[in-house]
Coordinates of N, CA and C in Angstrom, one line a residue:
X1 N -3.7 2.7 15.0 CA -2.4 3.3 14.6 C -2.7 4.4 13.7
X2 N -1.9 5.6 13.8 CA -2.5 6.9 12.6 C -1.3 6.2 11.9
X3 N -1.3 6.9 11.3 CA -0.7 6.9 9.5 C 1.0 7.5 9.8
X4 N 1.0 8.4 10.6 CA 2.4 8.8 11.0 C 2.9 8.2 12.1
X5 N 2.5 6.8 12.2 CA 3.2 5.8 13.2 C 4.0 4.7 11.9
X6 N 3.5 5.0 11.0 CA 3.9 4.1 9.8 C 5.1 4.7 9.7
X7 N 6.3 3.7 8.6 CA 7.5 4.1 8.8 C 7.4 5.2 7.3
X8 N 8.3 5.7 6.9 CA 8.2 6.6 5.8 C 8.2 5.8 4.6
X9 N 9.0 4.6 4.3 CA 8.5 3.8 2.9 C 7.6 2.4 3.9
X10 N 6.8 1.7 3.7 CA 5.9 0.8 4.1 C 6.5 -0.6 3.2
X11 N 6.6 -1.4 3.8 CA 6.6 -3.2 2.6 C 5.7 -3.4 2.7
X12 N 5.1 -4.5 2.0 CA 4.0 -5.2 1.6 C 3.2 -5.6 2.9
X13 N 3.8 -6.1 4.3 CA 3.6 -6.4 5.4 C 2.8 -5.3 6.0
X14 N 3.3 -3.9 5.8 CA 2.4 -2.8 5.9 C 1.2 -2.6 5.6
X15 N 1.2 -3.1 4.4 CA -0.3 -2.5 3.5 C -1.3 -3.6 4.1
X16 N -0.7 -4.9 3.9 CA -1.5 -6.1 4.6 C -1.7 -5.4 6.0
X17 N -1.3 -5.2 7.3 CA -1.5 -4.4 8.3 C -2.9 -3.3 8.2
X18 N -2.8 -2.4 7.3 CA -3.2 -1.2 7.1 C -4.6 -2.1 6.5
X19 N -4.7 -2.8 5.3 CA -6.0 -3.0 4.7 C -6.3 -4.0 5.3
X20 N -5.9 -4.7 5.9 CA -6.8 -6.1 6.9 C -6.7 -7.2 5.9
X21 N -5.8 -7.6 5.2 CA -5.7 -8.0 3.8 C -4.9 -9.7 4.0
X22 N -4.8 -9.9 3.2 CA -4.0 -11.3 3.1 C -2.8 -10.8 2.2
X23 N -1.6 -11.5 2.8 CA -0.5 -11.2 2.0 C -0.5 -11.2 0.6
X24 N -1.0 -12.0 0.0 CA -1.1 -12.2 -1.4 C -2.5 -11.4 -1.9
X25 N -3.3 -11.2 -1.1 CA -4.3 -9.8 -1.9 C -3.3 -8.8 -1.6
X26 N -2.5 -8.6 -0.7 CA -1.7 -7.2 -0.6 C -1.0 -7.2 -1.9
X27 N -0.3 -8.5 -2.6 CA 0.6 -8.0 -3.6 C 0.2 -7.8 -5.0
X28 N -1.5 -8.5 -4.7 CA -1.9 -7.9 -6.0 C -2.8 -7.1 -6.1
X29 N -2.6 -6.2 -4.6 CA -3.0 -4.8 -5.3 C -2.1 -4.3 -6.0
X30 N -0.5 -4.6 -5.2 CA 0.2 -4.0 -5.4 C 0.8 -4.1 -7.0
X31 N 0.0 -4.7 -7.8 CA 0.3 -5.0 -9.4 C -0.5 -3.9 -10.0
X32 N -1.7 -3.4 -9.6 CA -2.2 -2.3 -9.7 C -1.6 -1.3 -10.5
X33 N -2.0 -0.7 -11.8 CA -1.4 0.2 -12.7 C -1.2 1.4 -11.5
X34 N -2.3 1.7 -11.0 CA -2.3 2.9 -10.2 C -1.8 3.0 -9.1
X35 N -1.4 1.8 -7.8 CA -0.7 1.2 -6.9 C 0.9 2.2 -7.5
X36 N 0.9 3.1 -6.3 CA 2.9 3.9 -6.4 C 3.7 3.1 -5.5
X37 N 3.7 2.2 -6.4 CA 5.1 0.6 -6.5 C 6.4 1.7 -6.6
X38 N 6.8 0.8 -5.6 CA 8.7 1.4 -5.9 C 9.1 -0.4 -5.6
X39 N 10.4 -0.8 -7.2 CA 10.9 -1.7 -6.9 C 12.4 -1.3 -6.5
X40 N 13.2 -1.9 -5.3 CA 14.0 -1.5 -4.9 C 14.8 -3.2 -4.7
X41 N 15.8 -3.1 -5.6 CA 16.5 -4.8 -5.5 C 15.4 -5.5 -5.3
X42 N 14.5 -6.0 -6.1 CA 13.6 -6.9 -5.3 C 12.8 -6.7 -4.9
X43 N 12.9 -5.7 -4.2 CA 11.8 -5.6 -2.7 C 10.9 -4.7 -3.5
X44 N 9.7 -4.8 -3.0 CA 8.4 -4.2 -3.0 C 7.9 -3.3 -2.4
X45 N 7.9 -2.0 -2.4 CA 7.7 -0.7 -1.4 C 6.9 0.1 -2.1
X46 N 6.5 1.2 -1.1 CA 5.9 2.6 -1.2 C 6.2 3.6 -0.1
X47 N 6.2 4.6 -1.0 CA 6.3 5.6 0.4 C 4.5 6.1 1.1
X48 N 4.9 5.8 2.2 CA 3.7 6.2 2.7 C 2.8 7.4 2.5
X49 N 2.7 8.7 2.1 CA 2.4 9.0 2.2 C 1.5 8.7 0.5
X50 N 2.2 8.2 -0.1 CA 1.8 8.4 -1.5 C 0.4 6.9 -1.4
X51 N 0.7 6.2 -0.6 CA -0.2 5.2 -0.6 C -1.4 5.1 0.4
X52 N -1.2 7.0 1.1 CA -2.0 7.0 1.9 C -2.8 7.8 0.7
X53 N -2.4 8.4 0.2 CA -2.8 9.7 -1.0 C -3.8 8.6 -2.2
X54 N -2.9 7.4 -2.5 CA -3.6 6.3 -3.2 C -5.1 5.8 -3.0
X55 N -4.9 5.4 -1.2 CA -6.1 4.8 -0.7 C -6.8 6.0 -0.3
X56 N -6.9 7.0 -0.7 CA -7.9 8.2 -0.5 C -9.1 7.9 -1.5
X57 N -8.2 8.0 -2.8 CA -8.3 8.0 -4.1 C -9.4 6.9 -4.6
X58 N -9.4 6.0 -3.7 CA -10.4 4.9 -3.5 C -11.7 4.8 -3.0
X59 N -11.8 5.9 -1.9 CA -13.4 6.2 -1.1 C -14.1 6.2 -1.9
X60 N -14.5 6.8 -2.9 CA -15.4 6.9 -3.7 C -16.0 5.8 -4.1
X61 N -14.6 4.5 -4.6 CA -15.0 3.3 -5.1 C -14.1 2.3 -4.8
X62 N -14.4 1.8 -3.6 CA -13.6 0.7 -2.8 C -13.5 -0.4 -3.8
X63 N -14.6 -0.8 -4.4 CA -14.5 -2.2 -5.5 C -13.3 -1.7 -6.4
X64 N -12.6 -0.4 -7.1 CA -12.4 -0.4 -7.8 C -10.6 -1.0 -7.3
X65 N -10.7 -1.2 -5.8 CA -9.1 -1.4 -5.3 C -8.3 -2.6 -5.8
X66 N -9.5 -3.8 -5.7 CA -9.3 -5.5 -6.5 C -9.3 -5.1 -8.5
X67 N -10.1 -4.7 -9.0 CA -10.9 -4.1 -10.0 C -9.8 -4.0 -11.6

């Protein structure tokens, strides 16, 4: 799937999708100082593009994504 099959804001179900991840590692990346969290009533979001911008930001140093 590219990146522009993604919807324009992504839930947590997304990122789990996208990183191959377990729901609960997905939400605590998403606690992540640097993770672009949008709280919306509750819910847990990002806009896609900013968490594709995020996981770029990571190549360098994949460890640093848990970290």
């Amino acid at each position: 799937m590219n990146k522009s099959d993604y919807p324009l804001i992504l839930q947590i179900k997304n990122v789990q999708e996208i990183l191959g991840i377990s729901r609960s590692t997905a939400y605590e990346i998403a606690k992540a100082p640097d993770f672009p969290l949008l709280v919306i009533n509750c819910r847990k979001v990002v806009y896609r593009d900013d968490f594709f911008k995020w996981l770029d930001s990571k190549r360098a140093n994949p460890n640093a994504i848990l970290a």
